[in-house]
mmCIF file of C-alpha atoms in Angstrom:
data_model
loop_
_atom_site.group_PDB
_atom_site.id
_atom_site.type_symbol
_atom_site.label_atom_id
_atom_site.label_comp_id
_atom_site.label_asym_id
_atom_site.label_seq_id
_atom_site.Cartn_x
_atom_site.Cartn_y
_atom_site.Cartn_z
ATOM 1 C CA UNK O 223 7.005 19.178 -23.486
ATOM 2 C CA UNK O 224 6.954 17.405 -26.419
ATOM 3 C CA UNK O 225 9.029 14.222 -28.391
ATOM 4 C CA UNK O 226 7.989 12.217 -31.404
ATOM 5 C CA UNK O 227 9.235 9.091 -29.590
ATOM 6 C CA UNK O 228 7.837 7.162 -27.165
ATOM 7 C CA UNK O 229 9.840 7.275 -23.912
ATOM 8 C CA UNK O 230 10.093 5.660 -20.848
ATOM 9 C CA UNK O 231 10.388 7.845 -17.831
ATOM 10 C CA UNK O 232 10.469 7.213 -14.272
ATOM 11 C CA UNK O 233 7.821 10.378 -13.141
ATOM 12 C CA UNK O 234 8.700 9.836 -9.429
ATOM 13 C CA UNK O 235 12.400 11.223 -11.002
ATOM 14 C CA UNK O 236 10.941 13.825 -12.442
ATOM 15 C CA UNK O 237 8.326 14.646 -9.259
ATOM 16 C CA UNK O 238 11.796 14.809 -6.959
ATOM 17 C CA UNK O 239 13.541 17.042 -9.062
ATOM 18 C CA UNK O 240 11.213 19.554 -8.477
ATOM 19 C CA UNK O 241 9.718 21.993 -10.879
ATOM 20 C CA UNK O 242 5.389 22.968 -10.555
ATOM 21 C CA UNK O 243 4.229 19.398 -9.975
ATOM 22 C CA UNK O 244 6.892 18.819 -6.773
ATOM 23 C CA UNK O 245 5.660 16.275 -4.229
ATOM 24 C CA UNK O 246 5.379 18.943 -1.558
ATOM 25 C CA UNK O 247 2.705 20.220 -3.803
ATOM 26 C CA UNK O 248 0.778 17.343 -3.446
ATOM 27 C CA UNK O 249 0.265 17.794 0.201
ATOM 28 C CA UNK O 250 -2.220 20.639 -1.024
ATOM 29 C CA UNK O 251 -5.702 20.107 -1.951
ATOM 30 C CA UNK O 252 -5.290 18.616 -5.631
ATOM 31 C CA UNK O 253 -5.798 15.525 -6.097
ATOM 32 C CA UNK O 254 -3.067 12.978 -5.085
ATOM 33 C CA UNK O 255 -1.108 13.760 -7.931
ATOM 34 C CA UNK O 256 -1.070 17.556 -8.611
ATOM 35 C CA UNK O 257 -2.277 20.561 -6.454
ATOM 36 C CA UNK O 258 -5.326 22.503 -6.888
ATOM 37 C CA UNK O 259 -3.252 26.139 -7.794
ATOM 38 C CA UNK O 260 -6.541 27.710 -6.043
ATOM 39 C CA UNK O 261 -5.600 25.771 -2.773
ATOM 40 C CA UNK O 262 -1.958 27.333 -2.940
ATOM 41 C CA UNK O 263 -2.919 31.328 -2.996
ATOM 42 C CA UNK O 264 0.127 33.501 -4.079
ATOM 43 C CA UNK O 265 2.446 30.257 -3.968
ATOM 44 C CA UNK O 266 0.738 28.993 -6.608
ATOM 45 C CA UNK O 267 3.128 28.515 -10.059
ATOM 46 C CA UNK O 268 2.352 30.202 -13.100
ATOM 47 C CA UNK O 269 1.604 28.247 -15.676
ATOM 48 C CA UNK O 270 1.678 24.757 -13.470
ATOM 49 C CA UNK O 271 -0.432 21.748 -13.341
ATOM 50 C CA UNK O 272 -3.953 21.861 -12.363
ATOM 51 C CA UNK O 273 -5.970 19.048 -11.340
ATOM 52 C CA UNK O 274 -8.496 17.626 -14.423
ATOM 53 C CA UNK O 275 -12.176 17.666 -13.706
ATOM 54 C CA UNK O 276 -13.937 14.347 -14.485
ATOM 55 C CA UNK O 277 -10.936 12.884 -15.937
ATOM 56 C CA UNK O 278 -12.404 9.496 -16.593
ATOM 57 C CA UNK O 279 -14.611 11.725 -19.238
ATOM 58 C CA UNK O 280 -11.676 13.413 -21.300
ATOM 59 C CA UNK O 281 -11.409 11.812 -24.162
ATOM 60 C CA UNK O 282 -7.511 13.157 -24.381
ATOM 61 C CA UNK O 283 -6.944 11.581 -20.828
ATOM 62 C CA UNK O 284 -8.617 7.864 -21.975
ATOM 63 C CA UNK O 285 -5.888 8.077 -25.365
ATOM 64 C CA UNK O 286 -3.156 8.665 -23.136
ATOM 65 C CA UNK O 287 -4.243 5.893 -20.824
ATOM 66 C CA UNK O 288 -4.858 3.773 -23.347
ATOM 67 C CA UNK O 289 -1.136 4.436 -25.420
ATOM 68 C CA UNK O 290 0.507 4.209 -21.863
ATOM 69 C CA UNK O 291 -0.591 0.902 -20.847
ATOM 70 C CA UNK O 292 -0.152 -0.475 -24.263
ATOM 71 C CA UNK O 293 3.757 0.691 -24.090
ATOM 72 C CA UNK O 294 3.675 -0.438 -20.596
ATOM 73 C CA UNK O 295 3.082 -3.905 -21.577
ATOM 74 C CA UNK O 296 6.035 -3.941 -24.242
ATOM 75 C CA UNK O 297 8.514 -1.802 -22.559
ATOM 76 C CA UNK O 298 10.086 -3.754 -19.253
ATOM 77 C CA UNK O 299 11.923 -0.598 -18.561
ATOM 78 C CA UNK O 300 8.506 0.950 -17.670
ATOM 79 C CA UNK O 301 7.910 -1.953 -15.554
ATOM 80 C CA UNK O 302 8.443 -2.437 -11.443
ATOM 81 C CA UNK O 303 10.073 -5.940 -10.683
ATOM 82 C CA UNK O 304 7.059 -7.196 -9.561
ATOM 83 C CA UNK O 305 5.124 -6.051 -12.782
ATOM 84 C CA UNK O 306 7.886 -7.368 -14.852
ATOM 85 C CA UNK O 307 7.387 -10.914 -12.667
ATOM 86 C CA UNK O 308 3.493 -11.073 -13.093
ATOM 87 C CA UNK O 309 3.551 -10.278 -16.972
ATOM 88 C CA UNK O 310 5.889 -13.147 -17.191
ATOM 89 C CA UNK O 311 3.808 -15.501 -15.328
ATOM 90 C CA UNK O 312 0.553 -14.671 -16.487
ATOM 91 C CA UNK O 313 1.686 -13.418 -20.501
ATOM 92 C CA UNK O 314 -0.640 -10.583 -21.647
ATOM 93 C CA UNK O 315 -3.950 -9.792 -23.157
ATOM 94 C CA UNK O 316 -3.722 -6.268 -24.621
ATOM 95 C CA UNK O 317 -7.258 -5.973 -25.320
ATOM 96 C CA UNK O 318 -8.357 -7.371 -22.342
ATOM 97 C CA UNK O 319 -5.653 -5.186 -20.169
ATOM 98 C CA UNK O 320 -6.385 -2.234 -22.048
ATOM 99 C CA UNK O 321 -10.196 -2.884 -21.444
ATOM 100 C CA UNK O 322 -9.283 -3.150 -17.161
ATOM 101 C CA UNK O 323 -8.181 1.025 -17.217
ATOM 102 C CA UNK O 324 -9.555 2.591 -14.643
ATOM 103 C CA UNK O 325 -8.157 6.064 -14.066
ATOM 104 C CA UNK O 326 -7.240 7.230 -10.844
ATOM 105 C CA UNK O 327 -6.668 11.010 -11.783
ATOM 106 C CA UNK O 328 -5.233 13.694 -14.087
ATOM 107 C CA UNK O 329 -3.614 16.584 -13.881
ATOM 108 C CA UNK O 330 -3.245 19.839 -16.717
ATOM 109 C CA UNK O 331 -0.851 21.996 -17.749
ATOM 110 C CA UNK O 332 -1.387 24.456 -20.522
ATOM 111 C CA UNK O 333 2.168 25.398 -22.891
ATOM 112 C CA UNK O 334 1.536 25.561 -26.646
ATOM 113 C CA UNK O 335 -0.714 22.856 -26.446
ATOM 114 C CA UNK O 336 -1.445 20.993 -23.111
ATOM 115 C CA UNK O 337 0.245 18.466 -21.248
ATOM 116 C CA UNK O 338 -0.784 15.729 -19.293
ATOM 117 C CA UNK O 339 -0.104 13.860 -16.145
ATOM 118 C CA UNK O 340 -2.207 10.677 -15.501
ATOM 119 C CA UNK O 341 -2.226 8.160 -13.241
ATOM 120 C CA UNK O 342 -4.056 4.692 -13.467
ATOM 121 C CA UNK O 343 -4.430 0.675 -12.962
ATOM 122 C CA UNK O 344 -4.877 -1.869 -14.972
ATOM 123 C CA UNK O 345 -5.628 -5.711 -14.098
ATOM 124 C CA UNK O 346 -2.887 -8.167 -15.581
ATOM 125 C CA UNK O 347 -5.606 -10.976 -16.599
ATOM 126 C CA UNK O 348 -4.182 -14.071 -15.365
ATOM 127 C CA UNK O 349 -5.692 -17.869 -15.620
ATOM 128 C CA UNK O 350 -6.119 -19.792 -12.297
ATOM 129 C CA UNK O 351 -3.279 -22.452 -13.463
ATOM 130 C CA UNK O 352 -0.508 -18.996 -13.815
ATOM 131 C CA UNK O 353 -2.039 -17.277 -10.475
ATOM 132 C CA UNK O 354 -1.049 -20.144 -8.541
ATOM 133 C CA UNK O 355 2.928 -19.671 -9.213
ATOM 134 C CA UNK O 356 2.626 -16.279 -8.602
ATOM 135 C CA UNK O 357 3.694 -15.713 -4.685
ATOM 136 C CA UNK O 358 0.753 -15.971 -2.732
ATOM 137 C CA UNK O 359 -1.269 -12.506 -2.567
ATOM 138 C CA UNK O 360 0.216 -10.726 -5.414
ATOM 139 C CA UNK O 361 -2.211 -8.190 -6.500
ATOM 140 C CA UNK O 362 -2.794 -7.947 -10.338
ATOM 141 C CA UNK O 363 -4.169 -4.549 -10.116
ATOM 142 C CA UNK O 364 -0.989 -2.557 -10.920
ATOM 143 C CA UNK O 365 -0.706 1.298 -11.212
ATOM 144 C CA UNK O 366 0.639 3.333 -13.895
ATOM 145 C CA UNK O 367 1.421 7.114 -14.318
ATOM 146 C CA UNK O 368 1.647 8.178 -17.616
ATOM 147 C CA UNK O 369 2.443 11.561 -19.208
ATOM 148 C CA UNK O 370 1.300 12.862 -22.672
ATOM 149 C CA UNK O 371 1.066 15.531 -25.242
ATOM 150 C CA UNK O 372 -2.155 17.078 -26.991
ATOM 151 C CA UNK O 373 -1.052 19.809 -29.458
ATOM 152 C CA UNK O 374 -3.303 22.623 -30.256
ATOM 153 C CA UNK O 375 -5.708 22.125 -33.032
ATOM 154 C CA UNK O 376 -4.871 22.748 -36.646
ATOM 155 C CA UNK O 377 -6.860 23.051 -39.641
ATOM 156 C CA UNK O 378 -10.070 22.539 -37.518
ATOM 157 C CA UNK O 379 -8.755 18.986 -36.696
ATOM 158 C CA UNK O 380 -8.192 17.881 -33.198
ATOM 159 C CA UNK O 381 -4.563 16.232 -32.886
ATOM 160 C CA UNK O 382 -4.158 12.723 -31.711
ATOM 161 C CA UNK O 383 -2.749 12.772 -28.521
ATOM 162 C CA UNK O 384 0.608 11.645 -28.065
ATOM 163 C CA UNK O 385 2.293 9.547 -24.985
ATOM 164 C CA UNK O 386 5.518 11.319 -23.364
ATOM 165 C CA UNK O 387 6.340 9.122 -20.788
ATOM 166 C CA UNK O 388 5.194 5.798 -18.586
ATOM 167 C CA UNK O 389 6.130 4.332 -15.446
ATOM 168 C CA UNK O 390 4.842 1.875 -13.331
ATOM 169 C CA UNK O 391 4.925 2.854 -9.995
ATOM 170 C CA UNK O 392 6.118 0.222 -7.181
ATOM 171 C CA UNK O 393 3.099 0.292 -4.784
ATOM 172 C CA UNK O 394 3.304 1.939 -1.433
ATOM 173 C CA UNK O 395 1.283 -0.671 -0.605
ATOM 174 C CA UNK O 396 -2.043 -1.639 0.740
ATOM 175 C CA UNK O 397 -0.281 -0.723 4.073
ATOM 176 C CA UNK O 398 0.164 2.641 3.973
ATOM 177 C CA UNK O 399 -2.187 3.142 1.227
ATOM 178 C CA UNK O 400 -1.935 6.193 -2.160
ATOM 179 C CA UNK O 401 1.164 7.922 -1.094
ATOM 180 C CA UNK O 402 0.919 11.710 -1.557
ATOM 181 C CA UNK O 403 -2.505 12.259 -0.649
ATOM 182 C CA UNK O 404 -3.467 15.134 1.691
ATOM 183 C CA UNK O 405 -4.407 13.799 5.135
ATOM 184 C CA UNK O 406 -3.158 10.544 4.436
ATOM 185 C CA UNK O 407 -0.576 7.912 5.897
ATOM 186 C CA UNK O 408 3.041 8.052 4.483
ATOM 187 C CA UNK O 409 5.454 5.650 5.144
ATOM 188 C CA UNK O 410 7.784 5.964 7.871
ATOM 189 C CA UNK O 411 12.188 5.296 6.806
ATOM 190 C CA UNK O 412 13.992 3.288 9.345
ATOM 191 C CA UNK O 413 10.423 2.443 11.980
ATOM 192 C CA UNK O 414 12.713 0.603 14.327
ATOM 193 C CA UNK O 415 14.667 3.265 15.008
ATOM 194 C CA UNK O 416 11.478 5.675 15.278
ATOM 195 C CA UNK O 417 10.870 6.271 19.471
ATOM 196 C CA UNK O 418 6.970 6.833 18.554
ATOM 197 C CA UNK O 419 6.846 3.623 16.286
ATOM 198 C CA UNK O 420 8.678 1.250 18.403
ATOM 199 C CA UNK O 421 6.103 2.882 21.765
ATOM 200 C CA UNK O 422 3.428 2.686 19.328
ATOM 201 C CA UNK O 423 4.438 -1.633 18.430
ATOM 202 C CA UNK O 424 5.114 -2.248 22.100
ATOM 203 C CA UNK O 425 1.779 -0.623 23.544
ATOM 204 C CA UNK O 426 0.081 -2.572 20.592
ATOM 205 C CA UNK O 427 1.787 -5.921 22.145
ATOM 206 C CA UNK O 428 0.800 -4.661 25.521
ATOM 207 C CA UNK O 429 -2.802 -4.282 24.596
ATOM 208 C CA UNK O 430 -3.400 -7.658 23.154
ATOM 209 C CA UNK O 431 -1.810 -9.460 25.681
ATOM 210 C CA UNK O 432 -4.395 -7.570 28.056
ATOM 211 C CA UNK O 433 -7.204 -7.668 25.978
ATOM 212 C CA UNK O 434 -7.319 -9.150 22.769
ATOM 213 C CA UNK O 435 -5.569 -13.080 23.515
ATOM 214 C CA UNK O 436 -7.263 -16.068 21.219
ATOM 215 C CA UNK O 437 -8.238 -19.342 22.792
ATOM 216 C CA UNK O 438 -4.923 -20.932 21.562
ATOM 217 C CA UNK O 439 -2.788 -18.126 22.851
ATOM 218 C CA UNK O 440 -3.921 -18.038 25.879
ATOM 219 C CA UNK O 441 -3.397 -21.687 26.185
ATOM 220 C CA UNK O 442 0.244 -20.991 24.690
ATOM 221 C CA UNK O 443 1.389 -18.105 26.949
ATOM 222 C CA UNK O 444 -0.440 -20.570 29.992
ATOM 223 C CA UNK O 445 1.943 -23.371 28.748
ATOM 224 C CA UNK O 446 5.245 -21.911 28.482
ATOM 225 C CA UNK O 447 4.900 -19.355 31.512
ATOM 226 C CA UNK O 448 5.312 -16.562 29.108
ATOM 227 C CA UNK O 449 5.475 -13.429 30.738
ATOM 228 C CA UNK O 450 3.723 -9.828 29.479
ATOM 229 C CA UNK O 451 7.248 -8.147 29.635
ATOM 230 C CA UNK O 452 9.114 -10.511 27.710
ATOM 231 C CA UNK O 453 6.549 -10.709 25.078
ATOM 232 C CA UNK O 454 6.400 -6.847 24.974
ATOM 233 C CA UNK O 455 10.450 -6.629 24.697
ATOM 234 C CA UNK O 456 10.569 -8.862 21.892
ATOM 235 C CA UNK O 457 8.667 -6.898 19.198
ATOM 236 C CA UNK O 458 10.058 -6.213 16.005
ATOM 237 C CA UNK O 459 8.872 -3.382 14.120
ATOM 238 C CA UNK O 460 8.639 -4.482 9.969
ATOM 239 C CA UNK O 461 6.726 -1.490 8.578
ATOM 240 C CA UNK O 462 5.391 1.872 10.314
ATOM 241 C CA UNK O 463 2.817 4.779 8.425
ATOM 242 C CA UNK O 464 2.005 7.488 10.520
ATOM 243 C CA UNK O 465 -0.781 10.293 9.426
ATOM 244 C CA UNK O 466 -0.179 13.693 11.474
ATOM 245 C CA UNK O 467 -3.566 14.658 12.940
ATOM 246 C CA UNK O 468 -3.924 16.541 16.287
ATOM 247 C CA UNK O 469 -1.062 14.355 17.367
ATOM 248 C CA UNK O 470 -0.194 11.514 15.067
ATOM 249 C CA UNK O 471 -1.924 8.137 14.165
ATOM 250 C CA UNK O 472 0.549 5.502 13.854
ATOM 251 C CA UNK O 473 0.250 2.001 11.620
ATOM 252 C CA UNK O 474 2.228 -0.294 12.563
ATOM 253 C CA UNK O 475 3.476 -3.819 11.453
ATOM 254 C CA UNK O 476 5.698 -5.708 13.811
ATOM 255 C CA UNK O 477 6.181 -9.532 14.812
ATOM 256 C CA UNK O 478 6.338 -10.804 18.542
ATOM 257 C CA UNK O 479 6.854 -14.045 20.317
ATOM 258 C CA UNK O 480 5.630 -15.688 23.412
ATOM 259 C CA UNK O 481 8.890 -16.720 24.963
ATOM 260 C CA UNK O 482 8.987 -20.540 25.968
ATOM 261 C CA UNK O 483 11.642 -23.077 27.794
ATOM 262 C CA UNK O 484 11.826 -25.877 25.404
ATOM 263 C CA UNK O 485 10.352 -28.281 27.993
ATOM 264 C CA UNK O 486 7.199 -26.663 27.830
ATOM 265 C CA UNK O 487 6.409 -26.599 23.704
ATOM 266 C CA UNK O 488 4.620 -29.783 24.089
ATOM 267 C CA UNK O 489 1.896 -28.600 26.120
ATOM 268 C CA UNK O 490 1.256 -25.505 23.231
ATOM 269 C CA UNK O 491 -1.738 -26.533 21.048
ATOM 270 C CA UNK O 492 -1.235 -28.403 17.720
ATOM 271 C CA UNK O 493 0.006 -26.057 14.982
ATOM 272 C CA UNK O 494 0.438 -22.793 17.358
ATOM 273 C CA UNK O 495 3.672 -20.517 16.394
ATOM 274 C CA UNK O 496 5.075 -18.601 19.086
ATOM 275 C CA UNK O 497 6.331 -15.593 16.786
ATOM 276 C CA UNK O 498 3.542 -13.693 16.085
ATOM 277 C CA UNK O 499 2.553 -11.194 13.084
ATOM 278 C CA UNK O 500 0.367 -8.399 14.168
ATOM 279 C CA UNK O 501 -0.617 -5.015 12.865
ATOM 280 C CA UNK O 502 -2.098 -2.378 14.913
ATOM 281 C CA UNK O 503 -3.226 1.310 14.821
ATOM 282 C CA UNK O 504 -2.027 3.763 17.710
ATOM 283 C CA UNK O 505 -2.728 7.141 18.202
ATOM 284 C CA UNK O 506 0.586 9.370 20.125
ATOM 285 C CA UNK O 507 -0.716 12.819 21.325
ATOM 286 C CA UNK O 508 1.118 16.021 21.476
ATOM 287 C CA UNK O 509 4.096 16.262 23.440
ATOM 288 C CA UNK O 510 2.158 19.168 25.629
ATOM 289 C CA UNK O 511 -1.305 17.913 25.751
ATOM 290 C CA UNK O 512 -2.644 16.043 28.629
ATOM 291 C CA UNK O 513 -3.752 12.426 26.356
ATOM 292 C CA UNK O 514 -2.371 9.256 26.947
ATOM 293 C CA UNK O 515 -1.115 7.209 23.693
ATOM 294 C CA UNK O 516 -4.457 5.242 22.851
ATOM 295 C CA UNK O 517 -4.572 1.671 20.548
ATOM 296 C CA UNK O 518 -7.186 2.167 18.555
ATOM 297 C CA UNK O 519 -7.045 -1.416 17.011
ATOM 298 C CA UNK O 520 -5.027 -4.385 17.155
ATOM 299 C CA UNK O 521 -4.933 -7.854 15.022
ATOM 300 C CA UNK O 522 -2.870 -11.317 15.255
ATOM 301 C CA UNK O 523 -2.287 -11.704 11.633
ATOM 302 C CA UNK O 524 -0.911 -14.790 11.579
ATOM 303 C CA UNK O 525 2.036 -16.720 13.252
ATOM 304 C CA UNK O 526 5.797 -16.947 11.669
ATOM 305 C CA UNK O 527 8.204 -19.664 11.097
ATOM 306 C CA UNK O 528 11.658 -18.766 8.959
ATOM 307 C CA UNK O 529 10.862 -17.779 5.888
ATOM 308 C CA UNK O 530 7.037 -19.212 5.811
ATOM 309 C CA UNK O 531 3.793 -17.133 7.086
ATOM 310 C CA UNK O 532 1.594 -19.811 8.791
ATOM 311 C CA UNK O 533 -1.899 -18.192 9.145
ATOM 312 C CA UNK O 534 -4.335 -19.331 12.573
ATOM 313 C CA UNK O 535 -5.973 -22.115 10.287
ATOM 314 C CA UNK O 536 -2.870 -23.273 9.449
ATOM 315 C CA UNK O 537 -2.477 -22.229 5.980
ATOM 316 C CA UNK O 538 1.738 -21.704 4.781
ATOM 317 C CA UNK O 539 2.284 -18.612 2.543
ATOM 318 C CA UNK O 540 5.932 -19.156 1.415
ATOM 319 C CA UNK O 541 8.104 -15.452 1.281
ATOM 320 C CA UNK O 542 10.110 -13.329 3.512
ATOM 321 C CA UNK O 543 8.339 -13.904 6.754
ATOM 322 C CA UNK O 544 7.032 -10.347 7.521
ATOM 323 C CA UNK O 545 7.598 -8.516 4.195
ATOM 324 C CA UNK O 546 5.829 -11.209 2.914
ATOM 325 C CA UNK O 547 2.076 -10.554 4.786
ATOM 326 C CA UNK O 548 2.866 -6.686 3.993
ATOM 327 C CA UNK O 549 1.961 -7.991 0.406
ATOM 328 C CA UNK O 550 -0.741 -10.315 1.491
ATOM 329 C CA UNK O 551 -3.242 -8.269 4.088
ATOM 330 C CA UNK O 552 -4.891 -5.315 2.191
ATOM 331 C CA UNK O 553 -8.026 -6.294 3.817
ATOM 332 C CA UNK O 554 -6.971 -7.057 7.012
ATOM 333 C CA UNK O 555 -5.309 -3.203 6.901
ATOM 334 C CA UNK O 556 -8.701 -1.921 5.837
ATOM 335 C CA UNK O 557 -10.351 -3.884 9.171
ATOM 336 C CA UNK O 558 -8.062 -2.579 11.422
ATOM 337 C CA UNK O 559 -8.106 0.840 9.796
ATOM 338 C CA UNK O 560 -11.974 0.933 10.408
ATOM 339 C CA UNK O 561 -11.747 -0.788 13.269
ATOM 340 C CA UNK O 562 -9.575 2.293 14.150
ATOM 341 C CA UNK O 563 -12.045 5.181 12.671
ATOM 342 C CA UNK O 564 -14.008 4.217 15.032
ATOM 343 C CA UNK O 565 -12.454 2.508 18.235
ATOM 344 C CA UNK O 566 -13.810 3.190 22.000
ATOM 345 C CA UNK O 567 -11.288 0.504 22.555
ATOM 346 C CA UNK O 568 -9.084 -2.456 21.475
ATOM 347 C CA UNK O 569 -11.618 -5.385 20.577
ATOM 348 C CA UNK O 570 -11.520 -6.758 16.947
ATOM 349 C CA UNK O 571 -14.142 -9.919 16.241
ATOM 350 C CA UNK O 572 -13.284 -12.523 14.168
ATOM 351 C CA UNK O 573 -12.531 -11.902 10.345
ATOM 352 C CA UNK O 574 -12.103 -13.481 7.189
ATOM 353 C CA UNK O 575 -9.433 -12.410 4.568
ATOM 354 C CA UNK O 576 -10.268 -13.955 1.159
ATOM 355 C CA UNK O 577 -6.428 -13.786 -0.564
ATOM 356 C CA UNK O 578 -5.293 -15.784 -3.241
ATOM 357 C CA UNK O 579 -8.534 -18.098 -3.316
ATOM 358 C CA UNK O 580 -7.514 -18.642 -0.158
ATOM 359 C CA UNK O 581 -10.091 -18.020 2.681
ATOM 360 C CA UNK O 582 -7.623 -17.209 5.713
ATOM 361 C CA UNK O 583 -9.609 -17.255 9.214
ATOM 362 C CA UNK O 584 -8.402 -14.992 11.669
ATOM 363 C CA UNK O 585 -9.140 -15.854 15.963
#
């Protein structure tokens, strides 16, 4: 595969359509973006991509890297929205966002010549003034795959390396985490109409009612009479991963809300919202074995008011209500998820999330 001009081309296109680097592939030892062919036995195509050793140390790999994000930065067709967005908030160093590559992985494939998939980030450097009218939480880390071209040498010279293709790929998110990798959590289409998801959200709810309440909503749920059913029946499922283990790990993402006669609300303290955001991890056995669903962990991540995220301190993170804190709680996905790793039960202490130079304290 080889062009003298610089394209742009979407490589999740090109992984769908199938051919020896097909996301099925990926499910197979490799390395998140190509199998290992050892890992595959006789499946394994002729003349496919193989995963690059030490590809932070091949000098063709760095080029490409270094060519892709360059085109990246001039070619808004290679861009996600959200790229597209920060780049025009925050303008562009190229030396300094070349400098920021840190390569994720690369993958081989030998023809007459060899080419190259590669997949990266680079930080968008941004001053404090631009960062704050970026949506609160945006991450400036971005990924990019990239594909390239290194012929086979001539005259005793090595060729220069030549870029084939770049994409920025829209983030699964810190949610779910790399998509594609073996063992990992991939995102589950249509979660609120998912029977394991929506048991998953609603034994979640159950649990921190039970065990898990803050000072404030226990005072709340005291106040307005609020009752564990109603609470339970009113969860609403925003975002679902599940990772298929002996059984299946579920993470979930789902708002709730203490229900309350309006004659009550002024006995709720100052600055509680009754609509919850939580996120929670749940493990759902085997249909035939003889475990009970277990919640490994489960967090309030903030209470929700229209179109605003209102964190426990108070703090107001303007967006889409839940979509919006999908963008905004990496770190409070990584506490759960360890939290989770290695659960005996439900309890989660008090945490801090550091997110947009904001410190956001969680009860």
């Amino acid at each position: 595969m080889r062009t003298s001009q610089v394209t742009s081309l979407c490589l999740a296109a090109l992984l769908a359509a199938g051919g020896q680097v097909a996301l099925a592939d990926t499910m197979v030892g490799g390395n998140g973006l190509c199998a290992d062919p050892a890992s595959l036995g006789p499946n394994a195509p002729v003349g496919g991509y193989a995963p690059v050793d030490d590809p932070q140390e091949n000098v063709d790999v760095e080029e490409i890297a270094r060519l892709a994000a360059i085109d990246y930065l001039f070619t808004p067709a290679a861009q996600t929205p959200e790229d597209t967005e920060i780049l025009k908030q925050c303008g562009a160093n190229r030396v300094k966002l070349v400098d920021s590559i840190d390569i994720i992985a690369a993958c081989s494939q030998v023809v007459q010549g060899t080419n190259y998939l590669v997949e990266f980030t680079i930080t968008v450097p941004c001053s404090d003034a631009n960062k704050k009218i970026l949506p609160p939480g945006v991450n400036l880390t971005r990924t990019i795959r990239a594909e390239g071209y290194v012929a086979l040498p001539e005259d005793g010279k090595n060729p220069i390396p030549e870029l084939t293709g770049v994409q920025g790929v829209s983030p699964q998110d810190d949610f779910c985490g790399q998509a594609g990798l073996a063992g990992g959590f991939n995102d589950v289409s249509d979660p609120s109409d998912n029977e394991q998801v929506v048991a998953s959200a609603k034994l979640a709810a159950q649990s921190y009612w039970e065990n898990d309440q803050s000072d404030d909503f226990k005072k709340a749920v005291q106040a307005c009479g609020a009752t564990e059913n109603d609470f339970v029946n009113s969860v609403q499922i925003t975002q679902a991963c599940s990772q298929v283990v002996a059984g299946t790990n579920y993470r979930v993402q789902f708002a709730a809300t203490i229900p309350c006669p309006t004659g009550n609300t002024q006995d709720i303290p100052e600055g509680f919202l009754l609509k919850r955001g939580f996120i929670a991890e749940v493990f759902q056995p085997l249909p035939n074995s003889n475990e009970a669903p277990k919640v490994e962990a489960v967090k309030d991540t903030g209470g929700l008011l229209g179109g605003s995220t209102v964190t426990p301190d108070g703090v107001v993170l303007e967006g889409d209500g839940m979509s919006n804190v999908a963008d905004t709680v990496g770190d409070t996905v990584a506490d759960v998820a360890e939290q989770a790793s290695g659960a005996t039960g439900v309890a989660l202490g008090t945490t801090g999330l550091a997110m947009a130079g904001l410190v956001l304290m969680f009860a």
